[in-house]
GROMACS .gro file of C-alpha atoms in nm:
model
  277
    1UNK     CA    1   0.000   0.000   0.003
    2UNK     CA    2   0.239   0.270  -0.116
    3UNK     CA    3  -0.011   0.557  -0.103
    4UNK     CA    4  -0.328   0.643   0.086
    5UNK     CA    5  -0.576   0.374  -0.010
    6UNK     CA    6  -0.932   0.439  -0.122
    7UNK     CA    7  -1.117   0.451   0.205
    8UNK     CA    8  -1.434   0.285   0.070
    9UNK     CA    9  -1.254  -0.045   0.038
   10UNK     CA   10  -1.117  -0.035   0.395
   11UNK     CA   11  -1.326   0.178   0.617
   12UNK     CA   12  -1.677   0.326   0.633
   13UNK     CA   13  -1.693   0.701   0.586
   14UNK     CA   14  -1.988   0.853   0.780
   15UNK     CA   15  -2.086   1.223   0.755
   16UNK     CA   16  -2.161   1.338   1.107
   17UNK     CA   17  -2.040   1.246   1.454
   18UNK     CA   18  -1.993   0.937   1.654
   19UNK     CA   19  -2.249   1.056   1.903
   20UNK     CA   20  -2.512   1.117   1.636
   21UNK     CA   21  -2.455   0.757   1.513
   22UNK     CA   22  -2.492   0.635   1.874
   23UNK     CA   23  -2.143   0.482   1.891
   24UNK     CA   24  -2.088   0.289   2.218
   25UNK     CA   25  -1.925   0.489   2.506
   26UNK     CA   26  -1.576   0.374   2.577
   27UNK     CA   27  -1.504   0.284   2.210
   28UNK     CA   28  -1.321   0.460   1.938
   29UNK     CA   29  -1.184   0.805   2.023
   30UNK     CA   30  -1.374   0.782   2.357
   31UNK     CA   31  -1.148   0.487   2.468
   32UNK     CA   32  -0.878   0.742   2.554
   33UNK     CA   33  -1.054   1.069   2.626
   34UNK     CA   34  -0.756   1.213   2.817
   35UNK     CA   35  -0.498   1.132   2.558
   36UNK     CA   36  -0.193   0.907   2.596
   37UNK     CA   37  -0.117   0.600   2.390
   38UNK     CA   38  -0.388   0.333   2.432
   39UNK     CA   39  -0.264  -0.022   2.506
   40UNK     CA   40  -0.408  -0.368   2.535
   41UNK     CA   41  -0.789  -0.392   2.509
   42UNK     CA   42  -0.818  -0.012   2.506
   43UNK     CA   43  -0.604  -0.001   2.185
   44UNK     CA   44  -0.836  -0.266   2.031
   45UNK     CA   45  -1.161  -0.086   2.101
   46UNK     CA   46  -1.009   0.250   2.009
   47UNK     CA   47  -0.969   0.131   1.651
   48UNK     CA   48  -1.342   0.066   1.602
   49UNK     CA   49  -1.394   0.421   1.484
   50UNK     CA   50  -1.228   0.764   1.469
   51UNK     CA   51  -1.375   1.111   1.418
   52UNK     CA   52  -1.236   1.401   1.224
   53UNK     CA   53  -1.398   1.733   1.316
   54UNK     CA   54  -1.295   2.077   1.186
   55UNK     CA   55  -1.278   2.295   1.496
   56UNK     CA   56  -1.076   2.552   1.688
   57UNK     CA   57  -0.817   2.452   1.946
   58UNK     CA   58  -0.603   2.716   2.123
   59UNK     CA   59  -0.480   2.961   1.856
   60UNK     CA   60  -0.523   2.709   1.574
   61UNK     CA   61  -0.827   2.746   1.352
   62UNK     CA   62  -0.928   2.557   1.165
   63UNK     CA   63  -0.764   2.239   1.304
   64UNK     CA   64  -0.887   1.885   1.319
   65UNK     CA   65  -0.986   1.731   1.645
   66UNK     CA   66  -1.099   1.378   1.725
   67UNK     CA   67  -1.419   1.257   1.885
   68UNK     CA   68  -1.286   1.343   2.234
   69UNK     CA   69  -1.199   1.690   2.123
   70UNK     CA   70  -0.823   1.619   2.121
   71UNK     CA   71  -0.604   1.802   1.865
   72UNK     CA   72  -0.471   1.601   1.565
   73UNK     CA   73  -0.135   1.659   1.410
   74UNK     CA   74   0.090   1.586   1.106
   75UNK     CA   75   0.464   1.519   1.081
   76UNK     CA   76   0.705   1.691   0.837
   77UNK     CA   77   0.918   1.385   0.811
   78UNK     CA   78   0.620   1.184   0.678
   79UNK     CA   79   0.521   1.213   0.311
   80UNK     CA   80   0.191   1.270   0.148
   81UNK     CA   81   0.262   1.166  -0.212
   82UNK     CA   82   0.289   0.873  -0.159
   83UNK     CA   83   0.146   0.854   0.195
   84UNK     CA   84   0.410   0.720   0.445
   85UNK     CA   85   0.441   0.728   0.815
   86UNK     CA   86   0.788   0.739   0.959
   87UNK     CA   87   0.685   0.768   1.328
   88UNK     CA   88   0.738   0.428   1.487
   89UNK     CA   89   0.855   0.284   1.823
   90UNK     CA   90   0.925   0.550   2.088
   91UNK     CA   91   0.794   0.824   1.844
   92UNK     CA   92   0.454   0.646   1.814
   93UNK     CA   93   0.431   0.627   2.198
   94UNK     CA   94   0.472   1.013   2.211
   95UNK     CA   95   0.265   1.067   1.901
   96UNK     CA   96  -0.005   0.797   1.893
   97UNK     CA   97  -0.104   0.742   1.532
   98UNK     CA   98  -0.479   0.768   1.451
   99UNK     CA   99  -0.558   0.419   1.342
  100UNK     CA  100  -0.872   0.235   1.243
  101UNK     CA  101  -0.942  -0.132   1.195
  102UNK     CA  102  -1.033  -0.269   0.853
  103UNK     CA  103  -1.404  -0.196   0.809
  104UNK     CA  104  -1.402   0.059   1.092
  105UNK     CA  105  -1.580   0.386   1.075
  106UNK     CA  106  -1.444   0.733   1.016
  107UNK     CA  107  -1.682   1.009   1.112
  108UNK     CA  108  -1.650   1.333   0.933
  109UNK     CA  109  -1.766   1.682   1.046
  110UNK     CA  110  -1.642   1.962   0.826
  111UNK     CA  111  -1.395   1.743   0.632
  112UNK     CA  112  -1.442   1.654   0.268
  113UNK     CA  113  -1.450   1.278   0.199
  114UNK     CA  114  -1.212   1.328  -0.091
  115UNK     CA  115  -0.935   1.441   0.157
  116UNK     CA  116  -0.952   1.129   0.371
  117UNK     CA  117  -0.758   0.809   0.320
  118UNK     CA  118  -0.574   0.534   0.506
  119UNK     CA  119  -0.223   0.402   0.473
  120UNK     CA  120  -0.068   0.079   0.611
  121UNK     CA  121   0.195   0.143   0.877
  122UNK     CA  122   0.507  -0.065   0.932
  123UNK     CA  123   0.327  -0.252   1.211
  124UNK     CA  124   0.040  -0.337   0.980
  125UNK     CA  125  -0.226  -0.106   1.126
  126UNK     CA  126  -0.427   0.130   0.909
  127UNK     CA  127  -0.350   0.496   0.984
  128UNK     CA  128  -0.591   0.769   0.881
  129UNK     CA  129  -0.460   1.027   0.634
  130UNK     CA  130  -0.582   1.378   0.557
  131UNK     CA  131  -0.469   1.528   0.228
  132UNK     CA  132  -0.232   1.230   0.207
  133UNK     CA  133  -0.069   1.311   0.550
  134UNK     CA  134  -0.074   1.049   0.821
  135UNK     CA  135  -0.254   1.183   1.130
  136UNK     CA  136  -0.149   1.157   1.500
  137UNK     CA  137  -0.232   1.275   1.847
  138UNK     CA  138   0.016   1.417   2.096
  139UNK     CA  139   0.033   1.219   2.420
  140UNK     CA  140   0.077   1.529   2.631
  141UNK     CA  141  -0.252   1.681   2.508
  142UNK     CA  142  -0.492   1.573   2.775
  143UNK     CA  143  -0.794   1.799   2.726
  144UNK     CA  144  -0.994   1.961   2.444
  145UNK     CA  145  -0.824   2.274   2.329
  146UNK     CA  146  -0.467   2.153   2.423
  147UNK     CA  147  -0.216   2.218   2.141
  148UNK     CA  148   0.111   2.129   2.325
  149UNK     CA  149   0.236   1.950   2.011
  150UNK     CA  150   0.222   2.252   1.791
  151UNK     CA  151   0.564   2.335   1.641
  152UNK     CA  152   0.748   2.067   1.848
  153UNK     CA  153   1.089   2.017   1.684
  154UNK     CA  154   0.985   2.244   1.410
  155UNK     CA  155   0.832   1.939   1.243
  156UNK     CA  156   0.495   1.876   1.422
  157UNK     CA  157   0.194   2.082   1.343
  158UNK     CA  158  -0.181   2.067   1.385
  159UNK     CA  159  -0.345   1.934   1.073
  160UNK     CA  160  -0.616   2.133   0.884
  161UNK     CA  161  -0.919   1.970   0.716
  162UNK     CA  162  -0.730   1.982   0.385
  163UNK     CA  163  -0.421   1.821   0.524
  164UNK     CA  164  -0.213   2.141   0.545
  165UNK     CA  165  -0.036   2.279   0.857
  166UNK     CA  166  -0.265   2.458   1.098
  167UNK     CA  167  -0.129   2.793   1.225
  168UNK     CA  168   0.115   2.821   0.932
  169UNK     CA  169   0.047   3.044   0.627
  170UNK     CA  170   0.110   2.959   0.267
  171UNK     CA  171   0.468   3.085   0.289
  172UNK     CA  172   0.542   2.850   0.580
  173UNK     CA  173   0.543   3.136   0.832
  174UNK     CA  174   0.358   3.139   1.165
  175UNK     CA  175   0.092   3.411   1.147
  176UNK     CA  176   0.096   3.685   1.414
  177UNK     CA  177  -0.071   3.596   1.736
  178UNK     CA  178  -0.444   3.596   1.716
  179UNK     CA  179  -0.445   3.572   1.341
  180UNK     CA  180  -0.540   3.205   1.321
  181UNK     CA  181  -0.406   3.193   0.966
  182UNK     CA  182  -0.708   3.370   0.827
  183UNK     CA  183  -0.568   3.716   0.753
  184UNK     CA  184  -0.782   3.990   0.600
  185UNK     CA  185  -0.875   3.790   0.287
  186UNK     CA  186  -1.201   3.629   0.193
  187UNK     CA  187  -1.272   3.292   0.351
  188UNK     CA  188  -1.212   2.984   0.142
  189UNK     CA  189  -1.378   2.746   0.390
  190UNK     CA  190  -1.675   2.794   0.632
  191UNK     CA  191  -1.828   2.525   0.848
  192UNK     CA  192  -2.168   2.564   1.007
  193UNK     CA  193  -2.251   2.347   1.311
  194UNK     CA  194  -2.596   2.290   1.457
  195UNK     CA  195  -2.434   2.237   1.801
  196UNK     CA  196  -2.233   2.482   2.013
  197UNK     CA  197  -1.861   2.433   2.060
  198UNK     CA  198  -1.804   2.300   1.708
  199UNK     CA  199  -2.010   1.975   1.716
  200UNK     CA  200  -1.771   1.761   1.905
  201UNK     CA  201  -2.006   1.588   2.151
  202UNK     CA  202  -2.368   1.667   2.072
  203UNK     CA  203  -2.534   1.345   1.957
  204UNK     CA  204  -2.773   1.513   1.716
  205UNK     CA  205  -2.524   1.763   1.570
  206UNK     CA  206  -2.499   1.824   1.196
  207UNK     CA  207  -2.265   2.025   0.989
  208UNK     CA  208  -2.235   2.195   0.653
  209UNK     CA  209  -1.905   2.249   0.482
  210UNK     CA  210  -1.877   2.536   0.235
  211UNK     CA  211  -1.549   2.554   0.031
  212UNK     CA  212  -1.441   2.615  -0.326
  213UNK     CA  213  -1.713   2.862  -0.375
  214UNK     CA  214  -1.748   3.242  -0.390
  215UNK     CA  215  -2.051   3.472  -0.350
  216UNK     CA  216  -2.369   3.390  -0.166
  217UNK     CA  217  -2.432   3.027  -0.043
  218UNK     CA  218  -2.757   2.931   0.123
  219UNK     CA  219  -2.752   2.716   0.436
  220UNK     CA  220  -2.872   2.363   0.368
  221UNK     CA  221  -3.044   2.362   0.705
  222UNK     CA  222  -3.123   2.738   0.760
  223UNK     CA  223  -3.179   2.862   1.116
  224UNK     CA  224  -3.006   2.573   1.281
  225UNK     CA  225  -2.641   2.683   1.318
  226UNK     CA  226  -2.512   2.744   1.671
  227UNK     CA  227  -2.144   2.766   1.597
  228UNK     CA  228  -1.925   2.848   1.293
  229UNK     CA  229  -1.565   2.806   1.183
  230UNK     CA  230  -1.410   3.020   0.904
  231UNK     CA  231  -1.061   3.086   0.767
  232UNK     CA  232  -1.099   3.440   0.654
  233UNK     CA  233  -1.357   3.714   0.602
  234UNK     CA  234  -1.714   3.594   0.579
  235UNK     CA  235  -2.049   3.761   0.603
  236UNK     CA  236  -2.353   3.581   0.751
  237UNK     CA  237  -2.719   3.666   0.665
  238UNK     CA  238  -3.040   3.574   0.847
  239UNK     CA  239  -3.223   3.509   0.521
  240UNK     CA  240  -3.168   3.302   0.204
  241UNK     CA  241  -2.984   3.463  -0.087
  242UNK     CA  242  -2.789   3.694   0.150
  243UNK     CA  243  -3.101   3.885   0.260
  244UNK     CA  244  -3.215   4.003   0.599
  245UNK     CA  245  -2.991   4.102   0.891
  246UNK     CA  246  -2.616   4.042   0.848
  247UNK     CA  247  -2.280   4.045   1.030
  248UNK     CA  248  -1.930   4.048   0.893
  249UNK     CA  249  -1.686   3.808   1.065
  250UNK     CA  250  -1.316   3.714   1.031
  251UNK     CA  251  -1.130   4.042   1.043
  252UNK     CA  252  -0.782   4.028   1.204
  253UNK     CA  253  -0.883   4.266   1.483
  254UNK     CA  254  -1.210   4.088   1.564
  255UNK     CA  255  -1.246   3.915   1.898
  256UNK     CA  256  -1.364   3.591   1.732
  257UNK     CA  257  -1.109   3.546   1.455
  258UNK     CA  258  -1.144   3.210   1.301
  259UNK     CA  259  -1.460   3.083   1.469
  260UNK     CA  260  -1.746   3.135   1.709
  261UNK     CA  261  -1.819   2.853   1.943
  262UNK     CA  262  -2.156   3.000   2.052
  263UNK     CA  263  -2.343   3.220   1.808
  264UNK     CA  264  -2.550   3.359   2.102
  265UNK     CA  265  -2.252   3.583   2.156
  266UNK     CA  266  -2.332   3.785   1.849
  267UNK     CA  267  -2.710   3.736   1.855
  268UNK     CA  268  -2.707   3.490   1.564
  269UNK     CA  269  -2.790   3.157   1.731
  270UNK     CA  270  -3.015   2.946   1.497
  271UNK     CA  271  -3.049   3.239   1.264
  272UNK     CA  272  -2.806   3.185   0.977
  273UNK     CA  273  -2.982   3.149   0.639
  274UNK     CA  274  -2.689   3.210   0.408
  275UNK     CA  275  -2.330   3.310   0.397
  276UNK     CA  276  -2.113   3.521   0.159
  277UNK     CA  277  -1.752   3.430   0.089
   0.00000   0.00000   0.00000
């Protein structure tokens, strides 16, 4: 398996969250909710499913987190074309690879299916890839929002929903504090969540990913968004076709650069009817 394999043949991609699909507690990402490298039976049940959610963690936005809300990372010494993991042994103990058993589920919230794959590791396990890059956790991250692995050794970075480095701009530079990588340019990606705090735990949460588009885009489930992630300037409207009341988001000097975990903060909870990129 020299490259990221087609997921359809090896795992089941599911749009939504583990909670909305009623995954069993104590399995998948919930088997190690406080991080660390799972071992024994815990490692076995942890591979039943994994979740990839576009969210905000610390100053990183967007960045992928798993079903327990823990930040996910990529390693510069790996390769994406072809996909190859070079983190084994002691490295894998510090940076547990995100693995899934053959036929296991990968839940997606704010991540396009075309970006997701799997690659066989040297130990035979299937590691999830995003944009071709093998994905890991950091054992020292123990709670949602932790990003202790960001920039470690100059080679480890949070992974974005497209597989690129979180918190690093296109020139490879770390953006100024508070930028979140968006800068004062139109957003290329917006994710609407029907739950607050970016959809990580709500069992009924749904999401809408908007990318590769410009202009006005109607919400597929208008009036249901309670949180939003964006990577640049975006304008939200209360009505379809960019009508009704509106608010501009995403400027560098805004308090909520990159995302708003609770749209009640700006009086727009369950009110978004359309967005303009």
